[in-house]
C-alpha cells in the first residue's frame, strides 16, 4: 500500500492531473459563488469586446466590472476563444489553459520524473493561490520556463515566441531575454523575433483598426506608469516585494524603485561576467531561477498571486542542488511556510493583516533565497555542484 502511494505521489502525470482538476474546480466554484475573482475574468473578456468596439482598454467600465485592465491589446487575441463562450465554460477553460502551460513548462525541465512530481507538490499551494485569482501569472511562469528550455534545445523561434507572448500581454515577459547570452544562433533569434513581434502588433488590427491599436500602446504605457504610482502605498495588497518590504518597515512609501534597482540590477547582472560557466545548463537554469525571483522582488505590482513565479524560481534552485544541506532544506521550509502558506488559514487573520500583509513579509524568504542564488552564481563551479538528473 505504501509503495503504491509513493508510486502515485512521485509520478508527475498524477500530480499534473491534480493541477488540471484544481483549475476547473476552482473556476466553477468561483463562478457559482459569484466570487470577486470572476471580476478578473470579466476584465480579460472585455479586452476582446472593447477592442472590437474600439473602446479605450484602460479606463473604468463600472457597468461591466470594477478595477482596471493592465494587459496589452494583443491579449484580446489570446482571450478571444474563451470570451465568446458562456462564462462558466470560458472561465474553466481559461484557467485550464494557463495551468497546462505551467505544467508543460515544468515537464520540460531537465529533472527526473520524481523531482518533477515533488516540484509540482511543493508549489501546489502557491499555484492554488494564483489559480483562484484567474490571472495570467500561471501561464507567464510557464512561458518563461519554456523560453529558457527552448534556448537550450536550440529552438530559437519557439523561445522568442514564448518571450514575446509575455511581453505583449504583460510586459514582464521581457525578462525572458535574461537567457539571451546562452543562445547559439542569435541572428535567427533576433530576426524571427522581429517578424513575430510585427505579427503580434498587427493581429488585433484585423478586428479593430491600425489607429486604435497604436493608440492602445500609448494608453497602455500611461496605465502602467499610473499603476506603479498607485502600488507604492503602505499596507495595500500590492508591492509585496523586496521594495515594498523596506518601504513598509521604514514607513516611507516615497522611496523610489530606482533606489532598490541601483543595487538589485548590478547584483542580478554580475554572474554574467562568469562566461566560462555559460556552457553548463545548470548555470543557465540558475540564471532563470534568479530571473523569476528578481521579477517578483523588484516589482511594485507584485501581489500574492504573483508569487507562483518566484516559487518556481526557488524550486529550480532547490532541485539543481547535488547536496541538500540542512541550510538548503531549511530555506525551502522557510519559503513554503512563510511565503506559500502565509496568506492561507494556517496563519490567524490578525497575524496576516497586522504583520504579513502590512510589512510584505511574504517576500522575505524569497529575498533570502535570491541572495543565496546570487552568491552561488558568483562563486560555484556548475560542473561539480549541481545536477540535472
Coordinates of C-alpha atoms in Angstrom, one line a residue:
X1 CA 0.0 0.0 0.0
X2 CA 2.8 2.4 1.0
X3 CA 4.7 1.6 -2.2
X4 CA 1.6 2.2 -4.3
X5 CA 1.0 5.5 -2.6
X6 CA 4.6 6.6 -3.2
X7 CA 4.4 5.5 -6.8
X8 CA 1.4 7.8 -7.3
X9 CA 3.0 10.6 -5.3
X10 CA 6.2 10.6 -7.3
X11 CA 4.5 10.3 -10.7
X12 CA 4.3 13.7 -12.4
X13 CA 1.3 12.6 -14.5
X14 CA -0.8 12.2 -11.4
X15 CA 0.4 15.5 -9.9
X16 CA -0.2 17.4 -13.1
X17 CA -3.6 15.8 -13.4
X18 CA -4.4 17.2 -9.9
X19 CA -3.4 20.7 -11.2
X20 CA -5.8 20.5 -14.1
X21 CA -8.6 19.2 -11.9
X22 CA -8.0 22.1 -9.4
X23 CA -8.0 24.6 -12.3
X24 CA -11.5 23.6 -13.3
X25 CA -12.9 23.0 -9.8
X26 CA -11.7 26.4 -8.6
X27 CA -13.1 28.1 -11.7
X28 CA -16.6 26.5 -11.4
X29 CA -16.7 27.2 -7.6
X30 CA -15.8 30.9 -8.2
X31 CA -18.4 31.2 -10.9
X32 CA -21.2 29.6 -8.8
X33 CA -20.4 31.8 -5.8
X34 CA -20.0 34.9 -7.9
X35 CA -16.6 35.4 -6.3
X36 CA -14.7 38.7 -6.7
X37 CA -12.1 36.8 -8.7
X38 CA -14.7 36.5 -11.5
X39 CA -14.1 40.2 -11.9
X40 CA -10.6 39.5 -13.3
X41 CA -12.1 37.3 -15.9
X42 CA -14.7 39.9 -16.9
X43 CA -11.8 42.4 -17.3
X44 CA -10.0 39.9 -19.6
X45 CA -13.1 39.0 -21.5
X46 CA -13.9 42.6 -22.2
X47 CA -10.4 43.4 -23.5
X48 CA -11.6 41.4 -26.6
X49 CA -15.0 43.1 -26.8
X50 CA -13.6 46.6 -26.2
X51 CA -11.1 46.0 -28.9
X52 CA -13.8 45.0 -31.4
X53 CA -15.8 48.2 -30.5
X54 CA -12.5 50.2 -30.4
X55 CA -13.2 51.5 -26.9
X56 CA -10.3 52.5 -24.5
X57 CA -9.0 49.4 -22.8
X58 CA -7.6 51.2 -19.8
X59 CA -10.4 53.2 -18.3
X60 CA -13.2 52.2 -15.8
X61 CA -16.3 50.4 -17.0
X62 CA -18.3 50.2 -13.8
X63 CA -21.3 48.7 -15.6
X64 CA -19.1 45.7 -16.7
X65 CA -16.5 45.3 -13.9
X66 CA -14.6 47.1 -11.2
X67 CA -10.9 47.9 -11.3
X68 CA -8.8 48.5 -14.4
X69 CA -7.3 46.4 -17.2
X70 CA -3.5 46.5 -17.4
X71 CA -3.0 43.9 -20.2
X72 CA -1.9 44.9 -23.7
X73 CA -4.3 44.9 -26.7
X74 CA -2.6 41.7 -28.1
X75 CA -4.2 39.9 -25.1
X76 CA -7.5 40.3 -27.0
X77 CA -6.2 37.7 -29.4
X78 CA -5.5 35.2 -26.7
X79 CA -8.7 35.7 -24.7
X80 CA -11.0 35.7 -27.8
X81 CA -11.7 31.9 -27.9
X82 CA -12.7 32.0 -24.2
X83 CA -14.6 35.3 -24.3
X84 CA -17.1 34.0 -26.9
X85 CA -18.0 31.1 -24.7
X86 CA -20.6 31.1 -21.9
X87 CA -18.8 32.5 -18.8
X88 CA -18.8 29.3 -16.8
X89 CA -17.1 27.4 -19.7
X90 CA -14.8 30.2 -20.7
X91 CA -13.5 30.7 -17.1
X92 CA -12.9 27.0 -16.7
X93 CA -11.0 26.5 -20.0
X94 CA -9.1 29.8 -19.5
X95 CA -7.8 28.6 -16.1
X96 CA -7.1 25.1 -17.5
X97 CA -5.1 26.6 -20.5
X98 CA -3.0 28.7 -18.1
X99 CA -2.4 25.6 -16.0
X100 CA -1.4 23.5 -18.9
X101 CA 1.3 26.0 -20.0
X102 CA 2.7 25.9 -16.5
X103 CA 2.8 22.2 -16.1
X104 CA 4.2 21.8 -19.6
X105 CA 7.0 24.2 -18.6
X106 CA 7.8 22.2 -15.5
X107 CA 7.6 18.9 -17.5
X108 CA 10.2 20.3 -20.0
X109 CA 12.7 21.0 -17.2
X110 CA 15.7 18.5 -17.2
X111 CA 14.8 16.8 -13.9
X112 CA 13.8 13.2 -13.2
X113 CA 10.1 12.3 -13.0
X114 CA 10.2 12.0 -9.2
X115 CA 11.7 15.5 -9.0
X116 CA 9.1 16.9 -11.3
X117 CA 6.4 15.4 -9.2
X118 CA 7.9 16.9 -6.0
X119 CA 8.3 20.2 -7.8
X120 CA 4.6 20.2 -8.5
X121 CA 3.8 19.2 -4.9
X122 CA 6.0 21.9 -3.4
X123 CA 4.5 24.7 -5.5
X124 CA 0.9 23.4 -5.3
X125 CA -0.2 25.9 -2.6
X126 CA 1.2 28.9 -4.5
X127 CA -0.4 27.6 -7.7
X128 CA -3.8 27.4 -6.0
X129 CA -3.4 31.0 -4.8
X130 CA -2.7 32.1 -8.4
X131 CA -5.4 29.9 -9.9
X132 CA -8.0 31.3 -7.6
X133 CA -7.4 34.7 -9.0
X134 CA -7.8 33.5 -12.6
X135 CA -4.8 35.7 -13.6
X136 CA -2.2 35.2 -16.4
X137 CA 0.7 34.8 -13.9
X138 CA 0.3 31.0 -14.1
X139 CA 0.8 30.9 -17.9
X140 CA 3.5 33.6 -17.7
X141 CA 5.5 31.4 -15.4
X142 CA 5.2 28.5 -17.9
X143 CA 6.2 30.7 -20.8
X144 CA 9.4 31.9 -19.0
X145 CA 10.3 28.3 -18.3
X146 CA 9.7 27.3 -21.9
X147 CA 11.7 30.3 -23.3
X148 CA 14.7 29.1 -21.4
X149 CA 14.3 25.4 -22.2
X150 CA 13.8 26.1 -25.9
X151 CA 17.0 28.2 -26.0
X152 CA 18.9 25.2 -24.6
X153 CA 17.2 23.0 -27.2
X154 CA 18.3 25.4 -30.0
X155 CA 14.6 26.1 -30.8
X156 CA 15.1 29.9 -31.2
X157 CA 11.7 30.6 -32.8
X158 CA 9.8 28.8 -30.1
X159 CA 11.8 30.6 -27.4
X160 CA 11.3 34.1 -28.8
X161 CA 7.6 33.4 -29.3
X162 CA 7.2 32.4 -25.7
X163 CA 9.0 35.6 -24.6
X164 CA 7.0 37.9 -26.9
X165 CA 3.6 36.5 -25.8
X166 CA 4.6 37.5 -22.2
X167 CA 5.9 40.9 -23.4
X168 CA 2.8 41.7 -25.5
X169 CA 0.4 40.6 -22.7
X170 CA 2.0 41.8 -19.5
X171 CA 5.4 43.4 -20.4
X172 CA 7.1 41.2 -17.8
X173 CA 7.9 38.6 -20.4
X174 CA 10.8 40.8 -21.3
X175 CA 12.8 39.1 -18.5
X176 CA 13.0 36.0 -20.8
X177 CA 15.8 37.8 -22.5
X178 CA 18.0 37.1 -19.5
X179 CA 18.9 33.9 -21.4
X180 CA 20.0 35.8 -24.5
X181 CA 23.7 35.3 -23.9
X182 CA 23.2 31.5 -24.0
X183 CA 21.6 31.5 -27.5
X184 CA 23.7 29.8 -30.1
X185 CA 22.1 31.3 -33.2
X186 CA 21.4 34.9 -32.1
X187 CA 20.8 36.1 -35.6
X188 CA 17.9 33.6 -36.0
X189 CA 16.5 34.6 -32.6
X190 CA 16.6 38.3 -33.4
X191 CA 15.2 38.1 -36.9
X192 CA 12.4 35.7 -36.0
X193 CA 11.7 37.8 -33.0
X194 CA 11.2 40.9 -35.2
X195 CA 8.9 39.1 -37.6
X196 CA 6.8 37.6 -34.7
X197 CA 6.6 40.9 -32.9
X198 CA 5.3 42.5 -36.1
X199 CA 2.7 39.8 -36.5
X200 CA 1.6 40.3 -32.8
X201 CA 1.4 44.0 -33.3
X202 CA -0.9 43.9 -36.4
X203 CA -3.1 40.9 -35.4
X204 CA -5.6 43.0 -33.3
X205 CA -5.9 45.4 -36.3
X206 CA -7.8 42.6 -38.1
X207 CA -10.9 43.2 -35.9
X208 CA -10.3 46.8 -34.9
X209 CA -8.1 49.4 -36.7
X210 CA -4.5 50.4 -37.0
X211 CA -5.2 53.8 -35.4
X212 CA -6.9 52.1 -32.5
X213 CA -4.1 49.6 -31.9
X214 CA -1.4 52.3 -32.0
X215 CA -3.4 54.4 -29.5
X216 CA -3.7 51.4 -27.3
X217 CA 0.0 51.1 -26.8
X218 CA 0.3 54.8 -25.8
X219 CA -2.6 54.3 -23.4
X220 CA -1.0 51.1 -22.0
X221 CA 2.2 52.8 -21.2
X222 CA 0.3 55.5 -19.4
X223 CA -1.7 53.0 -17.4
X224 CA 1.5 51.1 -16.3
X225 CA 3.0 54.4 -15.0
X226 CA -0.1 55.3 -13.1
X227 CA -0.4 51.7 -11.7
X228 CA 3.2 51.8 -10.4
X229 CA 2.5 55.1 -8.6
X230 CA -0.7 53.6 -7.1
X231 CA 1.1 50.5 -5.9
X232 CA 3.5 52.3 -3.7
X233 CA 1.1 52.7 -0.8
X234 CA 1.9 51.3 2.6
X235 CA -0.2 48.4 3.7
X236 CA -2.1 47.6 0.5
X237 CA -2.3 44.3 -1.3
X238 CA 0.3 45.3 -3.9
X239 CA 4.0 45.9 -3.6
X240 CA 4.6 42.6 -1.8
X241 CA 8.2 42.8 -2.9
X242 CA 11.7 43.5 -1.6
X243 CA 11.0 47.1 -2.3
X244 CA 7.6 47.0 -0.5
X245 CA 9.2 45.2 2.5
X246 CA 11.7 48.0 3.1
X247 CA 9.3 50.8 2.3
X248 CA 6.8 49.4 4.9
X249 CA 9.4 48.6 7.5
X250 CA 10.8 52.2 7.2
X251 CA 7.3 53.6 6.9
X252 CA 8.1 55.7 3.8
X253 CA 6.1 55.0 0.6
X254 CA 8.0 57.7 -1.3
X255 CA 11.3 55.7 -1.6
X256 CA 11.8 55.3 -5.4
X257 CA 12.1 52.0 -7.1
X258 CA 15.3 53.3 -8.6
X259 CA 17.0 53.2 -5.1
X260 CA 16.4 49.5 -4.9
X261 CA 17.2 48.8 -8.6
X262 CA 20.5 50.6 -8.1
X263 CA 21.8 47.7 -6.1
X264 CA 19.5 45.0 -7.4
X265 CA 20.4 45.2 -11.1
X266 CA 24.2 45.1 -10.6
X267 CA 23.7 42.1 -8.3
X268 CA 21.5 40.4 -10.9
X269 CA 23.9 41.2 -13.8
X270 CA 27.2 40.3 -12.0
X271 CA 27.0 36.5 -12.7
X272 CA 27.1 37.2 -16.5
X273 CA 30.8 38.0 -16.2
X274 CA 31.4 34.3 -15.5
X275 CA 31.5 33.5 -19.2
X276 CA 33.2 30.1 -18.7
X277 CA 30.1 28.9 -16.8
X278 CA 27.8 29.7 -19.8
X279 CA 28.3 26.2 -21.2
X280 CA 26.7 24.5 -18.2
X281 CA 22.9 24.1 -18.5
X282 CA 22.7 24.2 -14.7
X283 CA 24.2 27.7 -14.8
X284 CA 21.6 28.8 -17.3
X285 CA 18.8 27.4 -15.2
X286 CA 20.2 29.1 -12.1
X287 CA 20.1 32.4 -14.0
X288 CA 16.5 31.5 -14.8
X289 CA 15.8 30.9 -11.1
X290 CA 17.4 34.3 -10.3
X291 CA 15.3 36.0 -13.0
X292 CA 12.0 34.6 -11.8
X293 CA 12.7 35.8 -8.2
X294 CA 14.1 39.1 -9.4
X295 CA 10.9 39.8 -11.5
X296 CA 8.7 39.5 -8.4
X297 CA 11.0 41.0 -5.7
X298 CA 11.7 44.2 -7.8
X299 CA 8.2 44.9 -9.0
X300 CA 5.8 47.2 -7.1
X301 CA 3.0 45.3 -8.9
X302 CA 3.8 42.1 -7.1
X303 CA 0.8 40.7 -5.1
X304 CA 0.1 37.3 -3.5
X305 CA -0.9 35.5 -6.8
X306 CA 2.3 36.8 -8.4
X307 CA 4.4 34.5 -6.2
X308 CA 3.8 31.4 -8.3
X309 CA 6.6 33.0 -10.5
X310 CA 9.0 33.3 -7.5
X311 CA 8.3 29.9 -6.0
X312 CA 9.1 28.2 -9.3
X313 CA 12.4 30.0 -9.2
X314 CA 13.1 28.8 -5.7
X315 CA 12.3 25.2 -6.7
X316 CA 14.6 25.3 -9.7
X317 CA 17.4 26.3 -7.3
X318 CA 16.5 23.6 -4.8
X319 CA 16.3 20.7 -7.3
X320 CA 19.5 21.8 -9.1
X321 CA 21.5 21.2 -5.9
X322 CA 23.5 17.9 -5.7
X323 CA 23.8 18.1 -2.0
X324 CA 20.8 19.4 0.0
X325 CA 22.4 20.5 3.3
X326 CA 20.3 21.4 6.4
X327 CA 20.7 25.1 5.3
X328 CA 19.2 24.4 1.9
X329 CA 16.4 22.3 3.2
X330 CA 15.8 24.9 6.0
X331 CA 15.5 27.7 3.4
X332 CA 12.9 25.7 1.4
X333 CA 10.8 25.1 4.5
X334 CA 11.1 28.8 5.3
X335 CA 9.8 29.6 1.9
X336 CA 6.9 27.1 2.0
X337 CA 5.7 28.2 5.4
X338 CA 6.2 31.9 5.3
X339 CA 5.7 32.6 1.5
X340 CA 3.3 29.8 0.3
X341 CA 1.2 29.5 3.4
X342 CA 1.4 33.0 4.8
X343 CA -1.8 34.1 3.3
X344 CA -3.6 30.8 4.0
X345 CA -5.7 29.8 7.0
X346 CA -2.5 28.4 8.6
X347 CA -2.0 31.9 9.9
X348 CA -4.6 33.7 12.0
X349 CA -6.2 36.7 10.4
X350 CA -4.7 39.0 13.0
X351 CA -1.2 37.9 12.0
X352 CA -1.9 38.1 8.3
X353 CA -3.3 41.6 8.3
X354 CA -1.2 43.2 11.0
X355 CA 2.2 41.7 10.1
X356 CA 2.4 39.6 6.9
X357 CA 0.4 42.0 4.6
X358 CA 1.3 45.2 6.5
X359 CA 5.0 44.6 6.1
X360 CA 5.1 42.5 2.9
X361 CA 6.6 39.6 4.9
X362 CA 5.6 37.1 2.2
X363 CA 8.6 38.4 0.3
X364 CA 11.2 37.9 3.0
X365 CA 12.0 34.1 2.4
X366 CA 12.3 34.8 -1.3
X367 CA 14.6 37.7 -0.7
X368 CA 16.9 35.4 1.3
X369 CA 16.9 32.7 -1.4
X370 CA 17.5 35.2 -4.2
X371 CA 20.6 36.5 -2.3
X372 CA 21.7 32.9 -1.8
X373 CA 21.3 32.1 -5.5
X374 CA 23.2 35.2 -6.4
X375 CA 26.1 34.1 -4.2
X376 CA 26.1 30.7 -5.8
X377 CA 26.0 32.1 -9.3
X378 CA 29.1 34.2 -8.4
X379 CA 31.1 31.6 -6.7
X380 CA 30.2 28.0 -7.6
X381 CA 31.5 25.6 -10.2
X382 CA 28.4 24.5 -12.0
X383 CA 30.0 21.4 -13.4
X384 CA 30.6 20.0 -9.9
X385 CA 28.0 21.3 -7.6
X386 CA 24.7 20.9 -9.5
X387 CA 22.8 18.0 -11.0
X388 CA 20.2 17.8 -13.9
X389 CA 19.1 14.3 -13.0

